[in-house]
PDB file of C-alpha atoms in Angstrom:
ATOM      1  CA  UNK A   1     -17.921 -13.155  12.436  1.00  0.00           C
ATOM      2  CA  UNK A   2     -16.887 -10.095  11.567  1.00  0.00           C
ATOM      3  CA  UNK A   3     -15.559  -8.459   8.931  1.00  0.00           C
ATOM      4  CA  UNK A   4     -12.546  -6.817   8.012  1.00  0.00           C
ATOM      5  CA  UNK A   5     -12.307  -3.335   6.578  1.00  0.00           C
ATOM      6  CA  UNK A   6     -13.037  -4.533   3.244  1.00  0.00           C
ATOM      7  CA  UNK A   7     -11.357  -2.675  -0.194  1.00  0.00           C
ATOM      8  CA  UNK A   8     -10.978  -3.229  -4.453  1.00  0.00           C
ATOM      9  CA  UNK A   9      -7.850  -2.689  -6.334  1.00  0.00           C
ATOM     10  CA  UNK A  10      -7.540  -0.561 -10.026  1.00  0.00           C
ATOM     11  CA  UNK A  11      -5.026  -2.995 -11.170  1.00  0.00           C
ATOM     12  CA  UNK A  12      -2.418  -1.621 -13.495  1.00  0.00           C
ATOM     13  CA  UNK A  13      -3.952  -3.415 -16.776  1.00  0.00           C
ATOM     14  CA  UNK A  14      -6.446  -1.025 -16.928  1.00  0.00           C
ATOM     15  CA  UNK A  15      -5.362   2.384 -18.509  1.00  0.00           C
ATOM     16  CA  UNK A  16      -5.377   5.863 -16.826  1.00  0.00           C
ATOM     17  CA  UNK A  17      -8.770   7.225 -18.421  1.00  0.00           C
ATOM     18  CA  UNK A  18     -10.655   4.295 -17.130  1.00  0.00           C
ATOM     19  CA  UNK A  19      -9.704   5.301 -13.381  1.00  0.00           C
ATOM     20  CA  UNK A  20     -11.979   8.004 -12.674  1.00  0.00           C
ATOM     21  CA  UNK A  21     -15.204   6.055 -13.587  1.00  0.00           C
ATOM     22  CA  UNK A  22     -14.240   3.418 -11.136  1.00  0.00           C
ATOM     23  CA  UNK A  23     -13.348   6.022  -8.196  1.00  0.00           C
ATOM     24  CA  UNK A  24     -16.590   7.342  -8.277  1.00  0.00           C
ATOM     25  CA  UNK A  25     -18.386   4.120  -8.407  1.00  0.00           C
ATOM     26  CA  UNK A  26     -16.469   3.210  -5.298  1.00  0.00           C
ATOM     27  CA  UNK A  27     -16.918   6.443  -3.801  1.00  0.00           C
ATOM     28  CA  UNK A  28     -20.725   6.051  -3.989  1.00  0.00           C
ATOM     29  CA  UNK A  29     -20.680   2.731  -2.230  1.00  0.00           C
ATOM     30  CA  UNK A  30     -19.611   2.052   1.590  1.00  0.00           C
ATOM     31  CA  UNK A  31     -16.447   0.268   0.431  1.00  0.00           C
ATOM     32  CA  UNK A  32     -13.720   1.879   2.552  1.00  0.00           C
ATOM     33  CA  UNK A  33     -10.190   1.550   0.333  1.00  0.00           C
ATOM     34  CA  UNK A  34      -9.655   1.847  -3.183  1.00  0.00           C
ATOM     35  CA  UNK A  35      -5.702   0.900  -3.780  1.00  0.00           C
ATOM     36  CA  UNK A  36      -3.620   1.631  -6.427  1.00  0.00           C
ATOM     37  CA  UNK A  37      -0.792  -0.013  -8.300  1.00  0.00           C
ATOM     38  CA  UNK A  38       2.220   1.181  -9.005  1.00  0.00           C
ATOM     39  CA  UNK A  39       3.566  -1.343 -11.176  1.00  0.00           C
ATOM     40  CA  UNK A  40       6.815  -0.677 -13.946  1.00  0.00           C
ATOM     41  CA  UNK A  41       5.557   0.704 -16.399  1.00  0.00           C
ATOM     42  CA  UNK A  42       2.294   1.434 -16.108  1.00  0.00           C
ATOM     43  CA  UNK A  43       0.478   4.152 -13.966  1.00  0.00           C
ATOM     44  CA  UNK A  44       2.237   6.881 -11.454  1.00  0.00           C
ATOM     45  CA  UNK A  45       1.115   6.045  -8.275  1.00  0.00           C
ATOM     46  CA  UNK A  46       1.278   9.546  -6.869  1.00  0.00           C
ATOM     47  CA  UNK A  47      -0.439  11.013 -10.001  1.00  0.00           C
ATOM     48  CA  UNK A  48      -3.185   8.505  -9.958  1.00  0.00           C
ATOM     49  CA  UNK A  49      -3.732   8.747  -6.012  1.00  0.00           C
ATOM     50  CA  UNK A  50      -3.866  12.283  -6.516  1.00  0.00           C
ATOM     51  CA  UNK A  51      -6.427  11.795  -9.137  1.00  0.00           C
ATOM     52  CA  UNK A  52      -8.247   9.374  -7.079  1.00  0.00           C
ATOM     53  CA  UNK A  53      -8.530  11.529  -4.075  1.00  0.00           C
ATOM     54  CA  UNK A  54      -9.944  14.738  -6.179  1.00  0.00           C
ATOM     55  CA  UNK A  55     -12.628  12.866  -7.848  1.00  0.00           C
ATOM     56  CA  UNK A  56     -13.468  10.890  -4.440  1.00  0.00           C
ATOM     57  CA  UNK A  57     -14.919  12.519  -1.037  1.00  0.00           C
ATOM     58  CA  UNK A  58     -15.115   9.549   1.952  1.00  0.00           C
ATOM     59  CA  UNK A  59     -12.872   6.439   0.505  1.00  0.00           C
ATOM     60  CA  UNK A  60      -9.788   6.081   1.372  1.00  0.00           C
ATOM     61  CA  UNK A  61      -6.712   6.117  -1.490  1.00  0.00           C
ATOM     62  CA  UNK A  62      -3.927   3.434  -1.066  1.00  0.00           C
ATOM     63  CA  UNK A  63      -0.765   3.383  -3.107  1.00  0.00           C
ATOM     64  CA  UNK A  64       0.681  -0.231  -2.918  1.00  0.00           C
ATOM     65  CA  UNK A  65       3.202   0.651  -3.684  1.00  0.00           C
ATOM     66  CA  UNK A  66       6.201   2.867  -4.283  1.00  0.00           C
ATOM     67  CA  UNK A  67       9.217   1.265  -5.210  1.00  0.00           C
ATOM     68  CA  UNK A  68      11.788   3.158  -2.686  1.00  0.00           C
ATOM     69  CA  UNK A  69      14.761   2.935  -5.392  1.00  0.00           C
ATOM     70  CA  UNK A  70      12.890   4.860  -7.834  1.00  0.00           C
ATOM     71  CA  UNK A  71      12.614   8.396  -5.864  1.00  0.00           C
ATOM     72  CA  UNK A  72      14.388  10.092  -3.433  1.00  0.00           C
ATOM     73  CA  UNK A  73      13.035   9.885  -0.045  1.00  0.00           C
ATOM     74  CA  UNK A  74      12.559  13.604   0.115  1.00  0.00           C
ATOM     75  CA  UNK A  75      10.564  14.119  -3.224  1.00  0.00           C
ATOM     76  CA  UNK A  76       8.315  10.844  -1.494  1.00  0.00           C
ATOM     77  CA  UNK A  77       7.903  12.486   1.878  1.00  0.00           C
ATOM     78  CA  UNK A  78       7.292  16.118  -0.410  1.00  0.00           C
ATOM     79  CA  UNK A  79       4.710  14.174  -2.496  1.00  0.00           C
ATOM     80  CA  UNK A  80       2.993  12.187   0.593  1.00  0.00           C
ATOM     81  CA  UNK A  81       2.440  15.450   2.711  1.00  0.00           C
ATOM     82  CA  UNK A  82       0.753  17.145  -0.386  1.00  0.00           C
ATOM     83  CA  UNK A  83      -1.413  14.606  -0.821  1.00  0.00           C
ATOM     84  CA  UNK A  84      -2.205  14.434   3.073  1.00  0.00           C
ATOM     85  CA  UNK A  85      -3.141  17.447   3.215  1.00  0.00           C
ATOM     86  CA  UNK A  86      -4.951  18.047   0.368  1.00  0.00           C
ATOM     87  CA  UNK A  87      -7.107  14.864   1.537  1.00  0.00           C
ATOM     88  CA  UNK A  88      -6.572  14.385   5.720  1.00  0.00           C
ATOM     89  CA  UNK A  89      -6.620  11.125   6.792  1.00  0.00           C
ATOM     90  CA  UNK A  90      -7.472   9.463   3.322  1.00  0.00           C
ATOM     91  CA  UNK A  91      -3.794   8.815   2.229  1.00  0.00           C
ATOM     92  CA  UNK A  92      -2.635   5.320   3.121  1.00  0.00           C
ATOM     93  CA  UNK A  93       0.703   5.209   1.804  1.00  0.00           C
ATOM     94  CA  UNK A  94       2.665   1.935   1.100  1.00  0.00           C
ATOM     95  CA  UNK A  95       6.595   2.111   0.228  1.00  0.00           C
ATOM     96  CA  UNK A  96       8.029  -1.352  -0.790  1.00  0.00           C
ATOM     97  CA  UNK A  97      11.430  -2.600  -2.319  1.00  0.00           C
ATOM     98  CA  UNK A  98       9.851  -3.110  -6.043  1.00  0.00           C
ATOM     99  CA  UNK A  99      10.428  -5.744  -8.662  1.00  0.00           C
ATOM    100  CA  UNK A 100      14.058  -6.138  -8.673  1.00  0.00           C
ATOM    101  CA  UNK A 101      14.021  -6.892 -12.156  1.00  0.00           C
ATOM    102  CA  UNK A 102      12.522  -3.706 -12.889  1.00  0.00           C
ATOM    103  CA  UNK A 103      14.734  -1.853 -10.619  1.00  0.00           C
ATOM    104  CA  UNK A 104      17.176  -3.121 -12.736  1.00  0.00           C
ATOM    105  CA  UNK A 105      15.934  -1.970 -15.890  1.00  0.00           C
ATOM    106  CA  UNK A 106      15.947   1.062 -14.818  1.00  0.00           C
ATOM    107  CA  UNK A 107      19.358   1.196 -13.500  1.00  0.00           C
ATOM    108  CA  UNK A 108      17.938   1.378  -9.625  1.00  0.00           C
ATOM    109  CA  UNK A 109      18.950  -1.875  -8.316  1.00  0.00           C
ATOM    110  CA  UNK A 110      20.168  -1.534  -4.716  1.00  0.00           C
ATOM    111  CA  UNK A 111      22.495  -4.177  -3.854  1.00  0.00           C
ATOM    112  CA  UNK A 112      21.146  -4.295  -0.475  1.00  0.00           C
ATOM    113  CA  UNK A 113      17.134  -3.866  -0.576  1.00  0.00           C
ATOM    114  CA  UNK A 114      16.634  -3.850   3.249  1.00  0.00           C
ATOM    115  CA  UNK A 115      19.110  -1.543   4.358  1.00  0.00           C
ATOM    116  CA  UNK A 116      17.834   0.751   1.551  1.00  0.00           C
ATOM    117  CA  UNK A 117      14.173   0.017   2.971  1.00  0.00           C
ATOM    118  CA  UNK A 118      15.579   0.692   6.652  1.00  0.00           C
ATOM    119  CA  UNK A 119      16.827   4.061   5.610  1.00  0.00           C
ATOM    120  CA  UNK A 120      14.299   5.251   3.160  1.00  0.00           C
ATOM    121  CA  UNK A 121      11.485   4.753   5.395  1.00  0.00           C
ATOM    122  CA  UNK A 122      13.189   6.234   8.548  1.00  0.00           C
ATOM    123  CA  UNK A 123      13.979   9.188   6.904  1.00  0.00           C
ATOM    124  CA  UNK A 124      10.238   9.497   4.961  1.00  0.00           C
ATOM    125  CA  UNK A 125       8.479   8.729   8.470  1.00  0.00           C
ATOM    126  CA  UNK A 126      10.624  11.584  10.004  1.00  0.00           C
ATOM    127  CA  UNK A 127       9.955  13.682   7.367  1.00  0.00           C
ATOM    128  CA  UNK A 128       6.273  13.344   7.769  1.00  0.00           C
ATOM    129  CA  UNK A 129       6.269  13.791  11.075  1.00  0.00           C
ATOM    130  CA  UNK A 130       7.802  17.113  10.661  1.00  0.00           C
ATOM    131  CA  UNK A 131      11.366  16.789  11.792  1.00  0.00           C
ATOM    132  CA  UNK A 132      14.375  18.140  10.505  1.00  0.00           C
ATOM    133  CA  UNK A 133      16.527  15.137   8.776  1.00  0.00           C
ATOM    134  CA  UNK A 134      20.070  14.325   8.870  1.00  0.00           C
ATOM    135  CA  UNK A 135      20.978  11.053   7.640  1.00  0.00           C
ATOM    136  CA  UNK A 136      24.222   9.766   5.946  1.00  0.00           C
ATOM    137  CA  UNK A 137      23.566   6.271   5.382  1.00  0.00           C
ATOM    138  CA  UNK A 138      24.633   3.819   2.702  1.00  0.00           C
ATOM    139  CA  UNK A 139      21.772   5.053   0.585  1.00  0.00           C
ATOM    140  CA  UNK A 140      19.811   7.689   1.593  1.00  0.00           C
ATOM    141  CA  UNK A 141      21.705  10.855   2.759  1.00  0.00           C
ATOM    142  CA  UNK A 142      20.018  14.228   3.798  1.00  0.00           C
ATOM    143  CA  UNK A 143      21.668  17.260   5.086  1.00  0.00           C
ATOM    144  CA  UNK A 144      18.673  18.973   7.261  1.00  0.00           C
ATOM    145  CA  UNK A 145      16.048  18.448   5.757  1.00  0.00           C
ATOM    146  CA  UNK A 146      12.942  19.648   6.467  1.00  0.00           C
ATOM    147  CA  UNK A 147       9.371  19.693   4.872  1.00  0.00           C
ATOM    148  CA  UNK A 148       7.941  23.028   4.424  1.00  0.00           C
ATOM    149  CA  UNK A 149       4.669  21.670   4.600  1.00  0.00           C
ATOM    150  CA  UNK A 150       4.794  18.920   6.565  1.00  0.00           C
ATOM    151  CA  UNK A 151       0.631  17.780   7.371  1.00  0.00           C
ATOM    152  CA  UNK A 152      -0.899  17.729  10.493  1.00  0.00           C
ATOM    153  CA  UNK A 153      -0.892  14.251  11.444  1.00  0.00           C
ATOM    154  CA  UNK A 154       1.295  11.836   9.107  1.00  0.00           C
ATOM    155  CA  UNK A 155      -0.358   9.675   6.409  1.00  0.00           C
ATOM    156  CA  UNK A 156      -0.605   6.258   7.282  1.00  0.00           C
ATOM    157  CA  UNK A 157       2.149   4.379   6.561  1.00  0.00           C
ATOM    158  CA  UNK A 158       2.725   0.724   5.284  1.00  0.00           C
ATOM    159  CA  UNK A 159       5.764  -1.579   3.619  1.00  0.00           C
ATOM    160  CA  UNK A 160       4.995  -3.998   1.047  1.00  0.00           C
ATOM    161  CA  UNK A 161       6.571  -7.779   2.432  1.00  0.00           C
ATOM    162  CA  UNK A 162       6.322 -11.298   1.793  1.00  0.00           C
ATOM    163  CA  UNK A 163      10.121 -12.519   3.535  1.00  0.00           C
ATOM    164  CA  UNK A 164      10.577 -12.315   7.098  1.00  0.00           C
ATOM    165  CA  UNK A 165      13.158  -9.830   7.523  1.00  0.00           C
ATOM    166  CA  UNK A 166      10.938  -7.193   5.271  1.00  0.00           C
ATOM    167  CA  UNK A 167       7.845  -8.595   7.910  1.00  0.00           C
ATOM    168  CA  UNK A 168       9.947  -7.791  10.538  1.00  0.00           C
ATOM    169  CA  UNK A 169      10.553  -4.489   9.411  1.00  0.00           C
ATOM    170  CA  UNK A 170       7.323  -3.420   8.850  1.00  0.00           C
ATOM    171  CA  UNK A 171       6.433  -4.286  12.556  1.00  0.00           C
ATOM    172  CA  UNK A 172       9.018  -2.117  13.954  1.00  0.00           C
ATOM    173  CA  UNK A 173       9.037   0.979  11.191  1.00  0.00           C
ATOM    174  CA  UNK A 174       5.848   1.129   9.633  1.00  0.00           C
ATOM    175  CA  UNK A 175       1.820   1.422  11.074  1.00  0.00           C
ATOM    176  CA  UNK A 176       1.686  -1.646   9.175  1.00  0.00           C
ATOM    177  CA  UNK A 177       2.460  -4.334   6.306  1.00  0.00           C
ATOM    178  CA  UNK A 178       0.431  -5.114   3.036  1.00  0.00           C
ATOM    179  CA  UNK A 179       0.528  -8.519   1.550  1.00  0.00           C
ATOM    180  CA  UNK A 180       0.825  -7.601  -1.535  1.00  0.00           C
ATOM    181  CA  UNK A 181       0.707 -11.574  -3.103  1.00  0.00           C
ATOM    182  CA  UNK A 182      -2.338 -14.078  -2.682  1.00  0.00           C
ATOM    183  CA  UNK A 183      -1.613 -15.066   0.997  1.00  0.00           C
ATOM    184  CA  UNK A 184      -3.416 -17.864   2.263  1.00  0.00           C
ATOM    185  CA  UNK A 185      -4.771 -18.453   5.777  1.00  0.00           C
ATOM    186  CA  UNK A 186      -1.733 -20.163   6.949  1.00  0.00           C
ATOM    187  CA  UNK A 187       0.879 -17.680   5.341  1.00  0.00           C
ATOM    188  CA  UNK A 188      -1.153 -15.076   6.555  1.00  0.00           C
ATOM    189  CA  UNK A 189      -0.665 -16.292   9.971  1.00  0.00           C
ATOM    190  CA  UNK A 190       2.568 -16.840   9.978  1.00  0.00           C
ATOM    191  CA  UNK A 191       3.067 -13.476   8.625  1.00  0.00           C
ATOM    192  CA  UNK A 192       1.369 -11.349  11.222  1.00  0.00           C
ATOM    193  CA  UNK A 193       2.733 -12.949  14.024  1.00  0.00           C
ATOM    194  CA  UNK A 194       6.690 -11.748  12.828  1.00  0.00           C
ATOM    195  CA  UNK A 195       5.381  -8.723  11.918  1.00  0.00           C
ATOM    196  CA  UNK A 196       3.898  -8.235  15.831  1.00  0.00           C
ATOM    197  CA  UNK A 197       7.315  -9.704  17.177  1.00  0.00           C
ATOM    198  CA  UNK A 198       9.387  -6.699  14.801  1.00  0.00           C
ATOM    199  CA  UNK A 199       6.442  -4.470  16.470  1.00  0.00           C
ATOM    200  CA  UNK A 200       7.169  -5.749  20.306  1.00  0.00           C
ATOM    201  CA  UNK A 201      10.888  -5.608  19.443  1.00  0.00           C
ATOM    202  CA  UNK A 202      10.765  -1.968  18.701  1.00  0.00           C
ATOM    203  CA  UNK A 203       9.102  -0.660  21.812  1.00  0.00           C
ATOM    204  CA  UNK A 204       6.543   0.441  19.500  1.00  0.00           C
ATOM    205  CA  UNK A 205       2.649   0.860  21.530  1.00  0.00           C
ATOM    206  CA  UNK A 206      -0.018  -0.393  19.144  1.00  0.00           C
ATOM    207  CA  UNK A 207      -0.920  -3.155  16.828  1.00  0.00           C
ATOM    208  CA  UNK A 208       0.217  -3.422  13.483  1.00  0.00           C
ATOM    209  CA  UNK A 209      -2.640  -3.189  10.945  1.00  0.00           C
ATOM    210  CA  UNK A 210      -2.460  -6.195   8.433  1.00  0.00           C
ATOM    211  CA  UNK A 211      -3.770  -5.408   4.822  1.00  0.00           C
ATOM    212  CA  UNK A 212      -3.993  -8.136   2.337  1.00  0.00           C
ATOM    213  CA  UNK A 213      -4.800  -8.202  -1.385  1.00  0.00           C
ATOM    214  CA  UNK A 214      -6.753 -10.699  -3.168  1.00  0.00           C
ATOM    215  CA  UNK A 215      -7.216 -12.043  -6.118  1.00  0.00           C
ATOM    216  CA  UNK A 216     -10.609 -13.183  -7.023  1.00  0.00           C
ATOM    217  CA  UNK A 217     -12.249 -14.389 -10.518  1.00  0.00           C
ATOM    218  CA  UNK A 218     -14.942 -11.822 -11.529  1.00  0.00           C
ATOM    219  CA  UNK A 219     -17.041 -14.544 -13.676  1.00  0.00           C
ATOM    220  CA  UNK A 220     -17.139 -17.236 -10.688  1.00  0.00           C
ATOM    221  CA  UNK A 221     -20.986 -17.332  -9.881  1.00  0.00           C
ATOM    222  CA  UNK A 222     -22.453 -16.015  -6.262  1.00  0.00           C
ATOM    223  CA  UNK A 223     -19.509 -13.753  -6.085  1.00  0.00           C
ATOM    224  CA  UNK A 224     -20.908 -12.034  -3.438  1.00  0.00           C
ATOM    225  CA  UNK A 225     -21.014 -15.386  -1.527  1.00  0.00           C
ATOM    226  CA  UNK A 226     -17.163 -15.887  -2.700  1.00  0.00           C
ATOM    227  CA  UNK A 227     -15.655 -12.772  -1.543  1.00  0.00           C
ATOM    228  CA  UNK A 228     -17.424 -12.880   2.157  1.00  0.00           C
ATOM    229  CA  UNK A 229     -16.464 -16.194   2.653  1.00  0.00           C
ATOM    230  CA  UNK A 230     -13.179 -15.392   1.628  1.00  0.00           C
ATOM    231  CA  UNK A 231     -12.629 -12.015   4.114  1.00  0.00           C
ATOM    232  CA  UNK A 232     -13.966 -14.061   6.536  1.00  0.00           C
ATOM    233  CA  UNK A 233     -11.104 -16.827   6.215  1.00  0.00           C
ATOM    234  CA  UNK A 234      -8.842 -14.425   5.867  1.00  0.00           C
ATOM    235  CA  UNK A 235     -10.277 -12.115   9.143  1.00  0.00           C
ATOM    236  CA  UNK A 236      -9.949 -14.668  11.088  1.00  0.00           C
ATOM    237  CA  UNK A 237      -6.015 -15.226   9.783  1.00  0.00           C
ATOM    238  CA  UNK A 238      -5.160 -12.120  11.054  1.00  0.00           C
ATOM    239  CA  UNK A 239      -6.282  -9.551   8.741  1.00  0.00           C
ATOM    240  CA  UNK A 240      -7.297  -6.678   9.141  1.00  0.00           C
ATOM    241  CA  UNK A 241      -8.221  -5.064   5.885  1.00  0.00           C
ATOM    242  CA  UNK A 242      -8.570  -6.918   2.527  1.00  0.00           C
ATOM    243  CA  UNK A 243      -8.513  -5.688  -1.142  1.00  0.00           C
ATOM    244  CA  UNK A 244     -10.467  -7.951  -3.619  1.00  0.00           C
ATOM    245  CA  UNK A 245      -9.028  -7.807  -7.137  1.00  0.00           C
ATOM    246  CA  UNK A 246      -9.804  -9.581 -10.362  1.00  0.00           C
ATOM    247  CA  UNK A 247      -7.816 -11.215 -12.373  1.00  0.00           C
ATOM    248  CA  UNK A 248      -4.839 -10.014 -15.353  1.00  0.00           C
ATOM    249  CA  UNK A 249      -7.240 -10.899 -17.935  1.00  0.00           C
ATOM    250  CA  UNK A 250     -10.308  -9.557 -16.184  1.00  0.00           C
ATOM    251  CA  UNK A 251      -8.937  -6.673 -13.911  1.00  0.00           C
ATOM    252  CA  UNK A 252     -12.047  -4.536 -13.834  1.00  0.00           C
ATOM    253  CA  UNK A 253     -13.288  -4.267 -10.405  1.00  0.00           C
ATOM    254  CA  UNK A 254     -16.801  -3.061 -10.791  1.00  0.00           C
ATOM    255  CA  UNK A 255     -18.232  -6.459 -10.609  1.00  0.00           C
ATOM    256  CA  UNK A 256     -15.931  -7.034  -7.291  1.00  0.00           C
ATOM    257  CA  UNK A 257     -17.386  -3.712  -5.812  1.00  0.00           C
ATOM    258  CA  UNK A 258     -21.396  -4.671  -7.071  1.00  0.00           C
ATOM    259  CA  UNK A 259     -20.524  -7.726  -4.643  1.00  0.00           C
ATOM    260  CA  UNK A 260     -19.107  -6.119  -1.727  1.00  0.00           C
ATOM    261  CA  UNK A 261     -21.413  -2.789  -1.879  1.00  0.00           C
TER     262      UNK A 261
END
């Protein structure tokens, strides 16, 4: 069987300074994704992708993801297009509704996450693709807006979801949806096929691409045997790419990316 495009995750217990060691380790290796979390309150995931994709050359950068209450969908689309064209076609860019807890905190609760998700990511995806935005919605309201430098081709662009309606979304909106919790086989199943149904809906051409993390125990033995097996399960769920991650107590993922390399 096959394999599916196969990734490791700096997970947000690990602090800034330790990022750029692990970038480079990845970079060196024929791992394709290295995804980032933005998580309250830990790292920026702009400034860390940025980081990521200046000390890197070949992998790819994902930023799972941005919590669409916390920045206006112009300064998102401003900071996506940067990074897009500072790094073509390395920028996989993942919006999401965050934590609502945390939204909360910080006095960014929406009382409506998926309209907010609707509107932030059809204005952001517009925005990328280099049109000129009006939008006067319940949340997100731009008077012509346009990017100045808007990149050549649009990063790639995926919503965070675990519930159907966000699923659903994704299909129809997005290029694709990352399951961002430990989704089994059978979840995983069920997910992509309302994701594809929110795609068919939309009279969108093209498949959805399914990323999924997970988690895996660095200090299991024959990890290498572990994390095959377990892309392979997954692979044949419906996934497309998968990003291996260790645990809160044990997030480094150098011993996850000595197994996959």
């Amino acid at each position: 069987m096959s394999l599916p495009t196969l990734g490791v995750i700096f997970r947000p217990q690990s602090p800034p300074e330790a990022l750029r060691e692990i970038v480079e380790a990845v970079d060196a290796t024929d791992v394709a994704e290295l995804w980032l979390w933005e998580d309250c309150f830990s790292e920026g995931g702009i400034a860390t992708a940025a980081a990521a994709l200046a000390w890197s050359e070949r992998v790819k950068v994902g930023i799972g993801l941005l919590p669409v209450p916390l920045r206006n969908p112009a300064l998102a689309a401003m900071e996506l297009a940067t990074l897009e064209r500072l790094a073509p076609g390395r920028v996989i860019a993942g919006l999401g509704h965050g934590v609502l807890d945390w939204m909360g905190q910080v006095g960014a609760r929406a009382e409506s996450p998926l309209t907010l998700l609707r509107e932030y990511t059809t204005a952001v995806r517009a925005l990328l693709d280099g049109e000129k935005v009006d939008a006067d919605g319940r949340y997100v309201k731009l008077d012509g807006v346009a990017l100045d430098w808007a990149p050549q081709a649009p990063p790639e662009l995926v919503l965070g979801a675990t519930r159907e309606k966000t699923l659903r979304l994704a299909g129809e909106l997005a290029d694709g949806v990352l399951l961002v919790g430990d989704t089994d086989a059978e979840a995983l199943r069920s997910a992509r096929a309302i994701v594809e149904e929110g795609r068919a809906a939309s009279g969108r051409d093209g498949l959805p691409r399914v990323i999924t993390y997970a988690e895996v125990d660095p200090a299991q033995p024959d990890l290498r045997g572990v994390l095959r097996a377990r892309a392979e399960e997954l692979a044949a769920a419906g996934a497309d790419a998968v990003a291996f991650h260790g645990t809160f107590d044990a997030p480094d993922p150098r011993p996850l990316l000595d197994a996959l390399a």
